[in-house]
Amino acid sequence: MKTELVELLIKLAQVLQINMRWMTWNLFLAFIPLALSIWLFRRNRGRTWVWWLGFLVFYAFLPNAPYLLTDVIHLIHDIRTIQSVWMITLVLIPLYILVIFAGFEAYVVSLINLGYYLHRVGKRQWILWVELITHALSAVGIYWGRFLRFNSWDFITQPDAVLTIGVEEIVGKQPLVIIAVTFVILIGLYAIMKRVTLGWVQQRNINIPMNSQSTKNG
């Protein structure tokens, strides 16, 4: 019994060690657009060329945040590897939930910050449409990342491949279905998490101007 437990713990440690590498890296990529959203949209900055460059980088990295939703595929492999109900229930699943939640919350707050900026510059009526367009672009980015293995920096290192291979691959029936399903999932989860996030902020009377009153349909 002790030998089996030791073997199980060793196997769990190995799985966690492997997971921590990609989880840490993916979370780092997810928090880049969050940090940029604070710098771009929460501070009174003029729209200089530096601002626009930051804006482009923001959108290039933004799909990395909801991309963590697709990392649930690794959970299936880990479950088969560990094969312990208790370890899976008490350690593995909570870890995945925490990481995926953190990544998607970074996406939600980033868009809330963008909505706040639009509200502040007098473009309140654009918020819903910008959110929908962002969900669509993120759905395409998620597909490129998961299936074509493109990274955000490929827009700079190999823009031709992104535009040619990327566009060619998404016009097929199966890719369009996957992107459409991803788009719907993003809309649904974002709507829920946005309300939860704004509600949490309001309950704690945090003195941060938000756009909750202007995005009831968002």
PDB file of C-alpha atoms in Angstrom:
ATOM      1  CA  MET A   1       0.000   0.000   0.000  1.00  0.00           C
ATOM      2  CA  LYS A   2       2.794   2.414   0.928  1.00  0.00           C
ATOM      3  CA  THR A   3       4.648   1.563  -2.257  1.00  0.00           C
ATOM      4  CA  GLU A   4       1.569   2.293  -4.364  1.00  0.00           C
ATOM      5  CA  LEU A   5       1.038   5.591  -2.550  1.00  0.00           C
ATOM      6  CA  VAL A   6       4.658   6.628  -3.086  1.00  0.00           C
ATOM      7  CA  GLU A   7       4.437   5.733  -6.770  1.00  0.00           C
ATOM      8  CA  LEU A   8       1.210   7.717  -7.065  1.00  0.00           C
ATOM      9  CA  LEU A   9       2.740  10.768  -5.379  1.00  0.00           C
ATOM     10  CA  ILE A  10       5.792  10.575  -7.630  1.00  0.00           C
ATOM     11  CA  LYS A  11       3.563  10.359 -10.693  1.00  0.00           C
ATOM     12  CA  LEU A  12       1.485  13.308  -9.445  1.00  0.00           C
ATOM     13  CA  ALA A  13       4.624  15.372  -8.812  1.00  0.00           C
ATOM     14  CA  GLN A  14       5.848  14.652 -12.336  1.00  0.00           C
ATOM     15  CA  VAL A  15       2.523  15.670 -13.860  1.00  0.00           C
ATOM     16  CA  LEU A  16       2.392  18.865 -11.804  1.00  0.00           C
ATOM     17  CA  GLN A  17       5.968  19.726 -12.711  1.00  0.00           C
ATOM     18  CA  ILE A  18       5.185  19.433 -16.413  1.00  0.00           C
ATOM     19  CA  ASN A  19       1.926  21.357 -16.033  1.00  0.00           C
ATOM     20  CA  MET A  20       3.513  24.177 -14.076  1.00  0.00           C
ATOM     21  CA  ARG A  21       5.786  24.952 -17.001  1.00  0.00           C
ATOM     22  CA  TRP A  22       3.094  25.529 -19.606  1.00  0.00           C
ATOM     23  CA  MET A  23       0.570  26.890 -17.101  1.00  0.00           C
ATOM     24  CA  THR A  24       3.009  29.542 -15.889  1.00  0.00           C
ATOM     25  CA  TRP A  25       3.966  30.482 -19.432  1.00  0.00           C
ATOM     26  CA  ASN A  26       0.361  30.637 -20.678  1.00  0.00           C
ATOM     27  CA  LEU A  27      -0.708  32.712 -17.675  1.00  0.00           C
ATOM     28  CA  PHE A  28       2.178  35.086 -18.339  1.00  0.00           C
ATOM     29  CA  LEU A  29       0.962  35.538 -21.924  1.00  0.00           C
ATOM     30  CA  ALA A  30      -2.618  35.991 -20.681  1.00  0.00           C
ATOM     31  CA  PHE A  31      -1.627  38.779 -18.302  1.00  0.00           C
ATOM     32  CA  ILE A  32       0.263  40.759 -20.958  1.00  0.00           C
ATOM     33  CA  PRO A  33      -2.953  42.178 -22.502  1.00  0.00           C
ATOM     34  CA  LEU A  34      -4.331  42.822 -19.007  1.00  0.00           C
ATOM     35  CA  ALA A  35      -1.285  44.931 -18.123  1.00  0.00           C
ATOM     36  CA  LEU A  36      -1.503  46.708 -21.479  1.00  0.00           C
ATOM     37  CA  SER A  37      -5.226  47.407 -20.980  1.00  0.00           C
ATOM     38  CA  ILE A  38      -4.440  49.201 -17.735  1.00  0.00           C
ATOM     39  CA  TRP A  39      -1.679  51.211 -19.387  1.00  0.00           C
ATOM     40  CA  LEU A  40      -3.727  52.019 -22.495  1.00  0.00           C
ATOM     41  CA  PHE A  41      -7.266  52.448 -21.233  1.00  0.00           C
ATOM     42  CA  ARG A  42      -7.146  53.337 -17.541  1.00  0.00           C
ATOM     43  CA  ARG A  43      -4.756  56.272 -17.801  1.00  0.00           C
ATOM     44  CA  ASN A  44      -5.191  59.570 -19.572  1.00  0.00           C
ATOM     45  CA  ARG A  45      -2.798  59.076 -22.441  1.00  0.00           C
ATOM     46  CA  GLY A  46      -2.828  60.736 -25.819  1.00  0.00           C
ATOM     47  CA  ARG A  47      -3.180  58.502 -28.840  1.00  0.00           C
ATOM     48  CA  THR A  48       0.393  58.839 -30.027  1.00  0.00           C
ATOM     49  CA  TRP A  49       2.182  56.332 -32.209  1.00  0.00           C
ATOM     50  CA  VAL A  50       3.373  54.613 -29.019  1.00  0.00           C
ATOM     51  CA  TRP A  51      -0.241  54.274 -27.872  1.00  0.00           C
ATOM     52  CA  TRP A  52      -1.290  52.765 -31.200  1.00  0.00           C
ATOM     53  CA  LEU A  53       1.655  50.375 -31.117  1.00  0.00           C
ATOM     54  CA  GLY A  54       0.599  49.274 -27.637  1.00  0.00           C
ATOM     55  CA  PHE A  55      -2.968  48.904 -28.906  1.00  0.00           C
ATOM     56  CA  LEU A  56      -1.853  46.561 -31.695  1.00  0.00           C
ATOM     57  CA  VAL A  57       0.238  44.521 -29.263  1.00  0.00           C
ATOM     58  CA  PHE A  58      -2.767  44.396 -26.936  1.00  0.00           C
ATOM     59  CA  TYR A  59      -4.960  42.823 -29.618  1.00  0.00           C
ATOM     60  CA  ALA A  60      -2.180  40.510 -30.784  1.00  0.00           C
ATOM     61  CA  PHE A  61      -1.791  39.046 -27.289  1.00  0.00           C
ATOM     62  CA  LEU A  62      -5.424  39.211 -26.149  1.00  0.00           C
ATOM     63  CA  PRO A  63      -6.434  35.756 -27.508  1.00  0.00           C
ATOM     64  CA  ASN A  64      -3.825  34.215 -25.183  1.00  0.00           C
ATOM     65  CA  ALA A  65      -6.143  34.901 -22.233  1.00  0.00           C
ATOM     66  CA  PRO A  66      -9.232  32.930 -23.379  1.00  0.00           C
ATOM     67  CA  TYR A  67      -6.889  30.433 -25.084  1.00  0.00           C
ATOM     68  CA  LEU A  68      -6.436  28.854 -21.646  1.00  0.00           C
ATOM     69  CA  LEU A  69      -9.961  27.458 -22.008  1.00  0.00           C
ATOM     70  CA  THR A  70      -8.621  25.029 -24.599  1.00  0.00           C
ATOM     71  CA  ASP A  71      -5.895  23.793 -22.260  1.00  0.00           C
ATOM     72  CA  VAL A  72      -8.535  21.589 -20.661  1.00  0.00           C
ATOM     73  CA  ILE A  73      -7.481  18.982 -23.244  1.00  0.00           C
ATOM     74  CA  HIS A  74      -4.352  18.401 -21.149  1.00  0.00           C
ATOM     75  CA  LEU A  75      -6.578  17.436 -18.226  1.00  0.00           C
ATOM     76  CA  ILE A  76      -7.781  14.325 -20.068  1.00  0.00           C
ATOM     77  CA  HIS A  77      -4.210  13.093 -20.508  1.00  0.00           C
ATOM     78  CA  ASP A  78      -3.368  13.882 -16.878  1.00  0.00           C
ATOM     79  CA  ILE A  79      -6.411  11.969 -15.624  1.00  0.00           C
ATOM     80  CA  ARG A  80      -5.314   8.899 -17.579  1.00  0.00           C
ATOM     81  CA  THR A  81      -1.790   9.251 -16.212  1.00  0.00           C
ATOM     82  CA  ILE A  82      -2.645   9.652 -12.530  1.00  0.00           C
ATOM     83  CA  GLN A  83      -5.700   7.354 -12.334  1.00  0.00           C
ATOM     84  CA  SER A  84      -6.550   8.330  -8.775  1.00  0.00           C
ATOM     85  CA  VAL A  85     -10.002   9.752  -8.065  1.00  0.00           C
ATOM     86  CA  TRP A  86      -8.839  11.567  -4.930  1.00  0.00           C
ATOM     87  CA  MET A  87      -5.758  13.135  -6.515  1.00  0.00           C
ATOM     88  CA  ILE A  88      -7.732  14.135  -9.577  1.00  0.00           C
ATOM     89  CA  THR A  89     -10.614  15.602  -7.555  1.00  0.00           C
ATOM     90  CA  LEU A  90      -8.636  17.350  -4.829  1.00  0.00           C
ATOM     91  CA  VAL A  91      -5.518  18.484  -6.706  1.00  0.00           C
ATOM     92  CA  LEU A  92      -5.672  18.267 -10.484  1.00  0.00           C
ATOM     93  CA  ILE A  93      -9.161  19.607 -11.264  1.00  0.00           C
ATOM     94  CA  PRO A  94      -8.931  22.564  -8.808  1.00  0.00           C
ATOM     95  CA  LEU A  95      -5.563  23.483 -10.332  1.00  0.00           C
ATOM     96  CA  TYR A  96      -6.986  23.520 -13.856  1.00  0.00           C
ATOM     97  CA  ILE A  97     -10.046  25.496 -12.746  1.00  0.00           C
ATOM     98  CA  LEU A  98      -7.838  28.096 -11.055  1.00  0.00           C
ATOM     99  CA  VAL A  99      -5.550  28.534 -14.065  1.00  0.00           C
ATOM    100  CA  ILE A 100      -8.360  28.660 -16.637  1.00  0.00           C
ATOM    101  CA  PHE A 101     -10.373  31.055 -14.458  1.00  0.00           C
ATOM    102  CA  ALA A 102      -7.372  33.363 -14.015  1.00  0.00           C
ATOM    103  CA  GLY A 103      -6.730  33.450 -17.750  1.00  0.00           C
ATOM    104  CA  PHE A 104     -10.329  34.162 -18.689  1.00  0.00           C
ATOM    105  CA  GLU A 105     -10.702  36.748 -15.940  1.00  0.00           C
ATOM    106  CA  ALA A 106      -7.713  38.556 -17.447  1.00  0.00           C
ATOM    107  CA  TYR A 107      -9.657  38.598 -20.725  1.00  0.00           C
ATOM    108  CA  VAL A 108     -12.791  39.929 -19.041  1.00  0.00           C
ATOM    109  CA  VAL A 109     -11.027  42.713 -17.144  1.00  0.00           C
ATOM    110  CA  SER A 110      -9.079  43.686 -20.267  1.00  0.00           C
ATOM    111  CA  LEU A 111     -12.330  44.201 -22.171  1.00  0.00           C
ATOM    112  CA  ILE A 112     -13.929  45.998 -19.231  1.00  0.00           C
ATOM    113  CA  ASN A 113     -10.996  48.410 -19.308  1.00  0.00           C
ATOM    114  CA  LEU A 114     -11.440  48.863 -23.069  1.00  0.00           C
ATOM    115  CA  GLY A 115     -15.151  49.521 -22.557  1.00  0.00           C
ATOM    116  CA  TYR A 116     -14.367  52.066 -19.873  1.00  0.00           C
ATOM    117  CA  TYR A 117     -12.030  53.849 -22.280  1.00  0.00           C
ATOM    118  CA  LEU A 118     -14.688  53.976 -25.009  1.00  0.00           C
ATOM    119  CA  HIS A 119     -17.176  55.334 -22.492  1.00  0.00           C
ATOM    120  CA  ARG A 120     -14.701  57.992 -21.358  1.00  0.00           C
ATOM    121  CA  VAL A 121     -13.945  59.214 -24.894  1.00  0.00           C
ATOM    122  CA  GLY A 122     -17.642  59.490 -25.747  1.00  0.00           C
ATOM    123  CA  LYS A 123     -17.985  56.271 -27.783  1.00  0.00           C
ATOM    124  CA  ARG A 124     -20.353  54.541 -25.402  1.00  0.00           C
ATOM    125  CA  GLN A 125     -22.499  53.213 -28.255  1.00  0.00           C
ATOM    126  CA  TRP A 126     -19.503  51.284 -29.642  1.00  0.00           C
ATOM    127  CA  ILE A 127     -18.898  49.135 -26.581  1.00  0.00           C
ATOM    128  CA  LEU A 128     -21.133  46.189 -27.481  1.00  0.00           C
ATOM    129  CA  TRP A 129     -19.916  46.061 -31.083  1.00  0.00           C
ATOM    130  CA  VAL A 130     -16.274  46.298 -30.043  1.00  0.00           C
ATOM    131  CA  GLU A 131     -16.817  43.438 -27.593  1.00  0.00           C
ATOM    132  CA  LEU A 132     -18.431  41.272 -30.279  1.00  0.00           C
ATOM    133  CA  ILE A 133     -15.681  42.024 -32.804  1.00  0.00           C
ATOM    134  CA  THR A 134     -13.081  41.257 -30.145  1.00  0.00           C
ATOM    135  CA  HIS A 135     -14.741  37.914 -29.373  1.00  0.00           C
ATOM    136  CA  ALA A 136     -14.686  37.068 -33.098  1.00  0.00           C
ATOM    137  CA  LEU A 137     -11.019  38.023 -33.471  1.00  0.00           C
ATOM    138  CA  SER A 138     -10.151  36.088 -30.312  1.00  0.00           C
ATOM    139  CA  ALA A 139     -11.991  33.018 -31.629  1.00  0.00           C
ATOM    140  CA  VAL A 140      -9.857  33.163 -34.781  1.00  0.00           C
ATOM    141  CA  GLY A 141      -6.727  33.687 -32.690  1.00  0.00           C
ATOM    142  CA  ILE A 142      -7.574  30.713 -30.492  1.00  0.00           C
ATOM    143  CA  TYR A 143      -8.016  28.523 -33.559  1.00  0.00           C
ATOM    144  CA  TRP A 144      -4.701  29.709 -35.004  1.00  0.00           C
ATOM    145  CA  GLY A 145      -2.961  29.025 -31.723  1.00  0.00           C
ATOM    146  CA  ARG A 146      -4.490  25.634 -30.950  1.00  0.00           C
ATOM    147  CA  PHE A 147      -4.615  24.071 -34.404  1.00  0.00           C
ATOM    148  CA  LEU A 148      -2.042  25.983 -36.498  1.00  0.00           C
ATOM    149  CA  ARG A 149       0.323  26.556 -33.561  1.00  0.00           C
ATOM    150  CA  PHE A 150       0.824  30.239 -34.323  1.00  0.00           C
ATOM    151  CA  ASN A 151       2.032  32.540 -31.548  1.00  0.00           C
ATOM    152  CA  SER A 152       1.269  36.220 -30.982  1.00  0.00           C
ATOM    153  CA  TRP A 153       4.771  37.267 -32.013  1.00  0.00           C
ATOM    154  CA  ASP A 154       4.394  35.484 -35.355  1.00  0.00           C
ATOM    155  CA  PHE A 155       2.631  38.642 -36.555  1.00  0.00           C
ATOM    156  CA  ILE A 156       6.110  40.204 -36.465  1.00  0.00           C
ATOM    157  CA  THR A 157       8.446  37.267 -37.135  1.00  0.00           C
ATOM    158  CA  GLN A 158       6.428  35.652 -39.945  1.00  0.00           C
ATOM    159  CA  PRO A 159       3.505  37.887 -40.949  1.00  0.00           C
ATOM    160  CA  ASP A 160       3.291  36.331 -44.421  1.00  0.00           C
ATOM    161  CA  ALA A 161       2.651  32.872 -42.981  1.00  0.00           C
ATOM    162  CA  VAL A 162       0.013  34.209 -40.590  1.00  0.00           C
ATOM    163  CA  LEU A 163      -1.847  36.010 -43.361  1.00  0.00           C
ATOM    164  CA  THR A 164      -1.551  33.302 -46.025  1.00  0.00           C
ATOM    165  CA  ILE A 165      -1.705  30.007 -44.132  1.00  0.00           C
ATOM    166  CA  GLY A 166      -3.903  31.441 -41.382  1.00  0.00           C
ATOM    167  CA  VAL A 167      -6.506  32.864 -43.751  1.00  0.00           C
ATOM    168  CA  GLU A 168      -6.457  29.810 -46.025  1.00  0.00           C
ATOM    169  CA  GLU A 169      -7.047  27.452 -43.105  1.00  0.00           C
ATOM    170  CA  ILE A 170     -10.061  29.260 -41.627  1.00  0.00           C
ATOM    171  CA  VAL A 171     -12.163  29.310 -44.800  1.00  0.00           C
ATOM    172  CA  GLY A 172     -12.879  25.582 -44.614  1.00  0.00           C
ATOM    173  CA  LYS A 173     -16.144  24.253 -43.203  1.00  0.00           C
ATOM    174  CA  GLN A 174     -14.653  22.571 -40.119  1.00  0.00           C
ATOM    175  CA  PRO A 175     -12.496  25.554 -39.048  1.00  0.00           C
ATOM    176  CA  LEU A 176     -15.456  27.907 -39.464  1.00  0.00           C
ATOM    177  CA  VAL A 177     -17.604  25.661 -37.282  1.00  0.00           C
ATOM    178  CA  ILE A 178     -14.906  25.508 -34.596  1.00  0.00           C
ATOM    179  CA  ILE A 179     -14.439  29.281 -34.705  1.00  0.00           C
ATOM    180  CA  ALA A 180     -18.199  29.865 -34.562  1.00  0.00           C
ATOM    181  CA  VAL A 181     -18.597  27.567 -31.553  1.00  0.00           C
ATOM    182  CA  THR A 182     -15.647  29.263 -29.849  1.00  0.00           C
ATOM    183  CA  PHE A 183     -17.215  32.657 -30.594  1.00  0.00           C
ATOM    184  CA  VAL A 184     -20.501  31.629 -28.960  1.00  0.00           C
ATOM    185  CA  ILE A 185     -18.696  30.213 -25.920  1.00  0.00           C
ATOM    186  CA  LEU A 186     -16.718  33.433 -25.514  1.00  0.00           C
ATOM    187  CA  ILE A 187     -19.885  35.529 -25.698  1.00  0.00           C
ATOM    188  CA  GLY A 188     -21.641  33.404 -23.076  1.00  0.00           C
ATOM    189  CA  LEU A 189     -18.765  33.114 -20.628  1.00  0.00           C
ATOM    190  CA  TYR A 190     -17.829  36.766 -21.015  1.00  0.00           C
ATOM    191  CA  ALA A 191     -21.395  37.915 -20.335  1.00  0.00           C
ATOM    192  CA  ILE A 192     -21.478  35.863 -17.129  1.00  0.00           C
ATOM    193  CA  MET A 193     -18.001  36.740 -15.905  1.00  0.00           C
ATOM    194  CA  LYS A 194     -18.414  40.422 -16.723  1.00  0.00           C
ATOM    195  CA  ARG A 195     -21.503  40.682 -14.543  1.00  0.00           C
ATOM    196  CA  VAL A 196     -19.820  38.756 -11.756  1.00  0.00           C
ATOM    197  CA  THR A 197     -16.691  40.910 -11.936  1.00  0.00           C
ATOM    198  CA  LEU A 198     -18.565  44.216 -12.018  1.00  0.00           C
ATOM    199  CA  GLY A 199     -20.851  43.018  -9.233  1.00  0.00           C
ATOM    200  CA  TRP A 200     -17.857  42.102  -7.091  1.00  0.00           C
ATOM    201  CA  VAL A 201     -16.320  45.539  -7.675  1.00  0.00           C
ATOM    202  CA  GLN A 202     -19.554  47.355  -6.836  1.00  0.00           C
ATOM    203  CA  GLN A 203     -20.179  45.334  -3.673  1.00  0.00           C
ATOM    204  CA  ARG A 204     -16.805  46.352  -2.321  1.00  0.00           C
ATOM    205  CA  ASN A 205     -17.322  50.000  -3.268  1.00  0.00           C
ATOM    206  CA  ILE A 206     -14.039  50.111  -5.126  1.00  0.00           C
ATOM    207  CA  ASN A 207     -13.571  53.625  -6.390  1.00  0.00           C
ATOM    208  CA  ILE A 208     -12.903  52.760 -10.014  1.00  0.00           C
ATOM    209  CA  PRO A 209     -15.117  54.164 -12.785  1.00  0.00           C
ATOM    210  CA  MET A 210     -16.645  51.222 -14.580  1.00  0.00           C
ATOM    211  CA  ASN A 211     -18.887  50.883 -17.628  1.00  0.00           C
ATOM    212  CA  SER A 212     -21.439  48.558 -16.072  1.00  0.00           C
ATOM    213  CA  GLN A 213     -24.296  50.969 -16.494  1.00  0.00           C
ATOM    214  CA  SER A 214     -23.509  51.523 -20.157  1.00  0.00           C
ATOM    215  CA  THR A 215     -23.129  47.870 -21.157  1.00  0.00           C
ATOM    216  CA  LYS A 216     -26.242  46.158 -19.896  1.00  0.00           C
ATOM    217  CA  ASN A 217     -26.416  44.173 -23.110  1.00  0.00           C
ATOM    218  CA  GLY A 218     -22.679  43.465 -23.136  1.00  0.00           C
TER     219      GLY A 218
END
